[in-house]
Tab-separated table of N, CA, C and O in Angstrom:
chain	number	residue	atom	x	y	z
X	1	MET	N	83.678	93.743	94.083
X	1	MET	CA	83.798	94.676	95.201
X	1	MET	C	84.376	95.978	95.155
X	1	MET	O	85.432	95.989	94.517
X	2	GLU	N	84.061	97.018	96.019
X	2	GLU	CA	84.914	98.490	95.917
X	2	GLU	C	85.033	98.482	97.197
X	2	GLU	O	84.502	98.165	98.305
X	3	PHE	N	86.231	99.184	97.328
X	3	PHE	CA	87.086	99.451	98.612
X	3	PHE	C	87.283	100.809	98.856
X	3	PHE	O	88.210	101.329	97.950
X	4	LEU	N	87.320	101.524	99.789
X	4	LEU	CA	87.907	102.805	99.769
X	4	LEU	C	89.153	102.734	100.708
X	4	LEU	O	89.115	101.847	102.142
X	5	VAL	N	90.603	102.965	100.329
X	5	VAL	CA	91.543	102.567	100.923
X	5	VAL	C	92.427	103.848	101.368
X	5	VAL	O	92.571	104.636	100.341
X	6	ARG	N	92.588	103.947	102.383
X	6	ARG	CA	93.417	105.066	102.909
X	6	ARG	C	94.795	104.785	103.372
X	6	ARG	O	95.021	103.497	104.140
X	7	THR	N	95.894	105.174	102.903
X	7	THR	CA	96.922	104.928	103.003
X	7	THR	C	98.166	105.920	103.544
X	7	THR	O	97.812	107.329	103.132
X	8	GLU	N	98.669	105.817	104.227
X	8	GLU	CA	99.823	107.156	104.702
X	8	GLU	C	101.172	106.377	104.706
X	8	GLU	O	101.468	105.454	105.270
X	9	ASN	N	102.276	107.063	104.035
X	9	ASN	CA	103.399	106.678	103.716
X	9	ASN	C	104.329	106.902	104.957
X	9	ASN	O	104.402	108.261	105.409
X	10	LEU	N	104.931	105.989	105.675
X	10	LEU	CA	105.769	106.254	106.808
X	10	LEU	C	107.171	105.867	106.482
X	10	LEU	O	107.851	105.449	107.627
X	11	LEU	N	107.684	106.097	105.413
X	11	LEU	CA	109.214	106.043	105.017
X	11	LEU	C	109.979	106.800	106.010
X	11	LEU	O	109.486	107.916	106.120
X	12	PRO	N	110.920	106.276	106.884
X	12	PRO	CA	111.613	107.007	107.526
X	12	PRO	C	112.165	108.097	106.779
X	12	PRO	O	112.739	108.171	105.826
X	13	PRO	N	112.271	109.225	107.667
X	13	PRO	CA	112.686	110.441	107.157
X	13	PRO	C	114.163	110.594	106.972
X	13	PRO	O	114.466	111.285	106.162
X	14	ASP	N	115.008	109.516	107.308
X	14	ASP	CA	116.513	109.513	107.058
X	14	ASP	C	116.703	108.854	105.868
X	14	ASP	O	117.754	108.417	105.741
X	15	THR	N	115.546	108.266	105.150
X	15	THR	CA	115.885	107.445	104.023
X	15	THR	C	116.500	108.411	102.886
X	15	THR	O	116.262	109.510	102.629
X	16	PRO	N	117.744	107.869	102.325
X	16	PRO	CA	118.294	108.459	101.327
X	16	PRO	C	117.280	109.100	100.085
X	16	PRO	O	116.594	108.354	99.637
X	17	ASP	N	117.731	110.284	99.628
X	17	ASP	CA	116.995	110.891	98.457
X	17	ASP	C	116.888	109.954	97.224
X	17	ASP	O	115.836	109.609	96.738
X	18	HIS	N	118.250	109.421	96.999
X	18	HIS	CA	117.988	108.170	95.538
X	18	HIS	C	117.207	107.257	96.041
X	18	HIS	O	116.511	106.647	95.070
X	19	THR	N	117.208	106.513	97.200
X	19	THR	CA	116.322	105.584	97.427
X	19	THR	C	114.821	105.869	97.444
X	19	THR	O	113.761	105.336	96.863
X	20	ARG	N	114.658	107.194	97.918
X	20	ARG	CA	113.317	107.642	97.907
X	20	ARG	C	112.612	108.025	96.691
X	20	ARG	O	111.546	107.422	96.265
X	21	ASP	N	113.562	108.420	95.656
X	21	ASP	CA	113.161	108.662	94.474
X	21	ASP	C	113.066	107.455	93.487
X	21	ASP	O	111.940	107.199	92.898
X	22	ARG	N	113.654	106.385	93.798
X	22	ARG	CA	113.563	105.050	93.294
X	22	ARG	C	112.126	104.542	93.571
X	22	ARG	O	111.609	103.809	92.898
X	23	LEU	N	111.884	104.421	94.949
X	23	LEU	CA	110.598	104.029	95.464
X	23	LEU	C	109.416	104.621	94.734
X	23	LEU	O	108.272	104.226	94.682
X	24	ARG	N	109.472	106.088	94.746
X	24	ARG	CA	108.283	106.450	94.163
X	24	ARG	C	108.031	106.564	92.841
X	24	ARG	O	106.869	106.211	92.466
X	25	ARG	N	109.316	106.352	91.983
X	25	ARG	CA	108.929	105.777	90.472
X	25	ARG	C	108.390	104.512	90.480
X	25	ARG	O	107.504	104.313	89.750
X	26	ALA	N	108.821	103.699	91.436
X	26	ALA	CA	108.355	102.361	91.210
X	26	ALA	C	106.930	102.442	91.668
X	26	ALA	O	106.238	101.434	91.093
X	27	GLU	N	106.633	103.086	92.702
X	27	GLU	CA	105.231	103.067	93.118
X	27	GLU	C	104.380	103.692	92.057
X	27	GLU	O	103.258	103.186	91.816
X	28	ARG	N	104.733	104.449	91.155
X	28	ARG	CA	103.891	105.193	90.415
X	28	ARG	C	103.617	104.167	89.264
X	28	ARG	O	102.521	104.115	88.555
X	29	GLU	N	104.629	103.542	88.519
X	29	GLU	CA	104.518	102.444	87.863
X	29	GLU	C	103.704	101.390	88.254
X	29	GLU	O	102.744	101.019	87.495
X	30	ARG	N	103.684	100.745	89.491
X	30	ARG	CA	102.913	99.877	89.747
X	30	ARG	C	101.463	100.362	89.899
X	30	ARG	O	100.457	99.790	89.656
X	31	ALA	N	101.225	101.779	90.452
X	31	ALA	CA	99.631	102.095	90.418
X	31	ALA	C	99.394	102.273	89.075
X	31	ALA	O	98.182	102.015	88.826
X	32	GLN	N	100.016	102.687	88.125
X	32	GLN	CA	99.531	102.538	86.874
X	32	GLN	C	99.138	101.355	86.063
X	32	GLN	O	98.285	101.107	85.640
X	33	GLU	N	99.840	100.095	86.453
X	33	GLU	CA	99.661	98.659	86.231
X	33	GLU	C	98.305	98.359	86.816
X	33	GLU	O	97.351	97.686	86.321
X	34	LEU	N	97.955	98.891	88.211
X	34	LEU	CA	96.732	98.540	88.775
X	34	LEU	C	95.480	99.430	87.988
X	34	LEU	O	94.499	98.667	88.023
X	35	ARG	N	95.791	100.541	87.690
X	35	ARG	CA	94.921	101.185	87.134
X	35	ARG	C	94.506	100.615	85.749
X	35	ARG	O	93.379	100.197	85.457
X	36	ASP	N	95.459	100.003	84.873
X	36	ASP	CA	95.406	99.369	83.533
X	36	ASP	C	94.757	98.105	83.687
X	36	ASP	O	93.810	97.725	82.968
X	37	ALA	N	94.518	97.520	84.924
X	37	ALA	CA	94.316	96.171	85.308
X	37	ALA	C	92.723	96.384	85.732
X	37	ALA	O	91.708	95.446	86.021
X	38	GLY	N	92.186	97.879	86.126
X	38	GLY	CA	90.920	98.045	86.353
X	38	GLY	C	90.570	98.042	87.934
X	38	GLY	O	89.496	97.934	88.441
X	39	ILE	N	91.842	97.685	88.829
X	39	ILE	CA	91.815	97.507	90.143
X	39	ILE	C	91.518	98.847	90.901
X	39	ILE	O	90.892	99.198	91.871
X	40	LEU	N	92.856	100.040	90.530
X	40	LEU	CA	92.953	101.344	91.226
X	40	LEU	C	91.836	101.920	90.159
X	40	LEU	O	91.986	102.436	89.209
X	41	LYS	N	90.778	102.503	90.685
X	41	LYS	CA	89.841	103.338	90.110
X	41	LYS	C	89.984	104.818	90.043
X	41	LYS	O	89.880	105.808	89.232
X	42	ARG	N	90.228	105.429	91.264
X	42	ARG	CA	90.427	106.733	91.687
X	42	ARG	C	91.450	106.913	92.634
X	42	ARG	O	91.757	105.916	93.636
X	43	LEU	N	92.436	107.870	92.807
X	43	LEU	CA	93.314	108.214	93.696
X	43	LEU	C	93.506	109.803	94.101
X	43	LEU	O	93.248	110.597	93.316
X	44	TRP	N	93.137	110.110	95.281
X	44	TRP	CA	93.273	111.321	95.791
X	44	TRP	C	94.608	111.660	96.822
X	44	TRP	O	94.569	110.766	97.622
X	45	ARG	N	94.953	112.705	96.704
X	45	ARG	CA	95.868	113.149	98.011
X	45	ARG	C	95.275	113.791	99.086
X	45	ARG	O	94.430	114.276	98.894
X	46	VAL	N	95.952	113.566	100.149
X	46	VAL	CA	95.505	114.355	101.339
X	46	VAL	C	96.235	115.411	101.686
X	46	VAL	O	97.478	115.149	102.076
X	47	PRO	N	95.685	116.836	101.322
X	47	PRO	CA	96.530	117.993	101.728
X	47	PRO	C	97.152	117.915	102.905
X	47	PRO	O	96.455	117.776	103.988
X	48	GLY	N	98.692	118.253	102.889
X	48	GLY	CA	99.352	118.154	104.241
X	48	GLY	C	99.824	117.079	104.809
X	48	GLY	O	100.449	117.110	105.814
X	49	ARG	N	99.638	115.858	104.246
X	49	ARG	CA	100.174	114.840	104.474
X	49	ARG	C	100.515	113.946	103.526
X	49	ARG	O	100.466	114.233	102.387
X	50	ASN	N	101.456	112.946	104.068
X	50	ASN	CA	101.964	111.942	102.915
X	50	ASN	C	101.175	111.053	102.858
X	50	ASN	O	101.446	109.771	103.039
X	51	ALA	N	99.856	111.369	102.406
X	51	ALA	CA	98.958	110.169	102.474
X	51	ALA	C	97.955	110.274	101.085
X	51	ALA	O	97.974	111.219	100.479
X	52	THR	N	97.092	109.158	100.993
X	52	THR	CA	96.196	109.234	99.952
X	52	THR	C	94.880	108.245	100.216
X	52	THR	O	94.787	107.599	101.117
X	53	VAL	N	93.782	108.646	99.403
X	53	VAL	CA	92.592	107.757	99.555
X	53	VAL	C	92.543	107.480	98.261
X	53	VAL	O	92.204	108.195	97.177
X	54	GLY	N	92.086	106.132	98.151
X	54	GLY	CA	91.863	105.344	97.023
X	54	GLY	C	90.756	104.547	96.807
X	54	GLY	O	90.156	103.977	97.587
X	55	LEU	N	90.176	104.672	95.512
X	55	LEU	CA	88.781	103.750	95.324
X	55	LEU	C	89.551	102.375	94.573
X	55	LEU	O	90.087	102.859	93.473
X	56	TYR	N	89.078	101.493	95.006
X	56	TYR	CA	89.956	100.193	94.461
X	56	TYR	C	88.709	99.216	93.994
X	56	TYR	O	87.322	99.324	94.988
X	57	GLU	N	88.751	98.514	93.126
X	57	GLU	CA	87.576	97.429	92.648
X	57	GLU	C	88.356	96.239	92.412
X	57	GLU	O	89.279	96.010	91.974
X	58	ALA	N	88.087	95.048	93.415
X	58	ALA	CA	88.556	93.633	93.219
X	58	ALA	C	87.532	92.716	93.450
X	58	ALA	O	86.694	93.016	94.054
X	59	GLY	N	87.955	91.635	92.980
X	59	GLY	CA	86.901	90.257	93.245
X	59	GLY	C	86.371	90.014	94.711
X	59	GLY	O	85.606	89.660	94.930
X	60	ASP	N	87.308	90.272	95.308
X	60	ASP	CA	87.470	90.039	96.854
X	60	ASP	C	88.622	90.542	97.616
X	60	ASP	O	89.472	91.249	97.169
X	61	PRO	N	88.366	90.618	98.937
X	61	PRO	CA	89.152	91.155	99.629
X	61	PRO	C	90.681	90.719	99.598
X	61	PRO	O	91.615	91.368	99.769
X	62	ALA	N	90.782	89.469	99.459
X	62	ALA	CA	92.230	88.572	99.094
X	62	ALA	C	92.862	89.309	97.804
X	62	ALA	O	93.858	89.605	97.774
X	63	GLU	N	91.987	89.527	96.844
X	63	GLU	CA	92.486	90.060	95.513
X	63	GLU	C	93.050	91.536	95.922
X	63	GLU	O	93.939	91.799	95.428
X	64	LEU	N	92.277	92.205	96.607
X	64	LEU	CA	92.693	93.623	97.167
X	64	LEU	C	94.003	93.473	97.888
X	64	LEU	O	94.955	94.362	97.707
X	65	HIS	N	93.901	92.631	98.862
X	65	HIS	CA	95.172	92.505	99.514
X	65	HIS	C	96.465	92.107	98.749
X	65	HIS	O	97.534	92.934	98.920
X	66	ASP	N	96.366	91.504	97.885
X	66	ASP	CA	97.446	91.048	96.850
X	66	ASP	C	97.914	92.403	96.058
X	66	ASP	O	99.155	92.618	95.902
X	67	ALA	N	96.947	93.165	95.477
X	67	ALA	CA	97.101	94.382	94.925
X	67	ALA	C	98.003	95.329	95.746
X	67	ALA	O	98.947	96.038	95.437
X	68	LEU	N	97.630	95.504	97.112
X	68	LEU	CA	98.034	96.324	97.929
X	68	LEU	C	99.235	95.995	98.347
X	68	LEU	O	100.551	96.888	98.647
X	69	THR	N	99.633	94.849	98.566
X	69	THR	CA	100.938	94.132	99.075
X	69	THR	C	101.973	94.104	97.850
X	69	THR	O	103.301	94.086	98.185
X	70	SER	N	101.509	94.516	96.390
X	70	SER	CA	102.340	94.477	95.540
X	70	SER	C	102.962	96.066	95.266
X	70	SER	O	103.978	96.194	94.496
X	71	LEU	N	102.300	96.773	95.931
X	71	LEU	CA	103.108	98.259	95.995
X	71	LEU	C	104.428	98.286	96.646
X	71	LEU	O	104.569	97.845	97.666
X	72	PRO	N	105.400	98.740	95.942
X	72	PRO	CA	106.762	98.986	96.368
X	72	PRO	C	106.947	99.625	97.946
X	72	PRO	O	107.896	99.119	98.545
X	73	MET	N	106.034	100.529	98.253
X	73	MET	CA	106.328	101.135	99.522
X	73	MET	C	105.447	100.321	100.348
X	73	MET	O	105.208	101.147	101.754
X	74	TRP	N	104.932	99.385	100.072
X	74	TRP	CA	103.777	98.624	101.164
X	74	TRP	C	104.400	98.341	102.610
X	74	TRP	O	103.778	98.982	103.358
X	75	LYS	N	105.577	97.990	102.780
X	75	LYS	CA	106.097	97.820	104.001
X	75	LYS	C	106.175	98.974	104.744
X	75	LYS	O	106.186	99.054	106.306
X	76	TRP	N	106.258	100.218	104.456
X	76	TRP	CA	106.318	101.458	104.994
X	76	TRP	C	104.924	102.232	105.223
X	76	TRP	O	104.903	103.581	105.389
X	77	MET	N	103.724	101.522	104.473
X	77	MET	CA	102.213	102.325	104.901
X	77	MET	C	101.658	101.877	106.062
X	77	MET	O	101.703	100.765	106.348
X	78	ASP	N	100.706	102.694	106.408
X	78	ASP	CA	99.810	102.316	107.258
X	78	ASP	C	98.530	102.401	106.467
X	78	ASP	O	98.242	103.426	105.713
X	79	VAL	N	97.816	101.666	106.503
X	79	VAL	CA	96.672	101.214	105.464
X	79	VAL	C	95.384	100.770	106.147
X	79	VAL	O	95.382	100.251	106.934
X	80	THR	N	94.297	101.543	105.778
X	80	THR	CA	93.058	101.028	106.385
X	80	THR	C	92.062	100.918	105.237
X	80	THR	O	92.181	101.416	104.385
X	81	VAL	N	91.275	99.873	105.126
X	81	VAL	CA	90.374	99.431	104.296
X	81	VAL	C	88.945	99.426	104.607
X	81	VAL	O	88.581	98.769	105.948
X	82	GLU	N	87.887	100.040	103.971
X	82	GLU	CA	86.661	99.982	104.222
X	82	GLU	C	86.022	99.228	102.993
X	82	GLU	O	86.072	99.890	101.909
X	83	ALA	N	85.274	98.327	103.099
X	83	ALA	CA	84.209	97.351	102.193
X	83	ALA	C	83.409	98.372	101.604
X	83	ALA	O	82.683	98.914	102.692
X	84	LEU	N	82.858	98.720	100.522
X	84	LEU	CA	81.822	99.725	100.353
X	84	LEU	C	80.598	98.998	99.677
X	84	LEU	O	81.035	97.944	98.874
X	85	ALA	N	79.412	99.078	99.920
X	85	ALA	CA	78.212	98.707	99.686
X	85	ALA	C	77.423	99.544	99.080
X	85	ALA	O	77.106	100.908	99.432
X	86	THR	N	76.576	98.932	97.783
X	86	THR	CA	75.613	100.247	97.452
X	86	THR	C	74.525	100.583	98.087
X	86	THR	O	73.838	99.907	98.884
X	87	HIS	N	74.455	101.939	98.321
X	87	HIS	CA	73.062	102.628	98.993
X	87	HIS	C	72.079	102.310	98.161
X	87	HIS	O	72.066	102.456	97.125
X	88	PRO	N	70.888	102.096	98.921
X	88	PRO	CA	69.429	101.677	98.328
X	88	PRO	C	69.223	102.788	97.446
X	88	PRO	O	68.414	102.707	96.363
X	89	GLN	N	69.484	104.159	97.852
X	89	GLN	CA	69.123	105.219	96.795
X	89	GLN	C	69.884	105.274	95.709
X	89	GLN	O	69.503	106.097	94.508
X	90	GLU	N	71.033	104.765	95.624
X	90	GLU	CA	71.927	104.647	94.337
X	90	GLU	C	71.384	103.399	93.533
X	90	GLU	O	71.941	103.463	92.258
X	91	ARG	N	70.545	102.724	94.036
X	91	ARG	CA	70.171	101.511	92.876
X	91	ARG	C	68.622	102.240	92.148
X	91	ARG	O	67.740	102.440	92.634
X	92	ALA	N	69.126	102.570	90.960
X	92	ALA	CA	67.950	103.274	90.020
X	92	ALA	C	67.222	102.284	89.285
X	92	ALA	O	67.573	101.231	88.602
């Protein structure tokens, strides 16, 4: 299944720089692991916001949930998920 996942990082503004840097490094590492596993397919930044839009592929919603909750910044994220279905015009 494919999912469109929108995330916004809500890390408190008073988070110390060293903590913020550590979390960002860990987040990049985990995202790369999800890419290598074929779960994270594409990732876009949202200009002007601390937000992303990602295309994920998982066997089911529970597998996607496990992937998202494995992200180091998970507890500071606002996340919305849309399950995607192939449009009839895309079926060639």
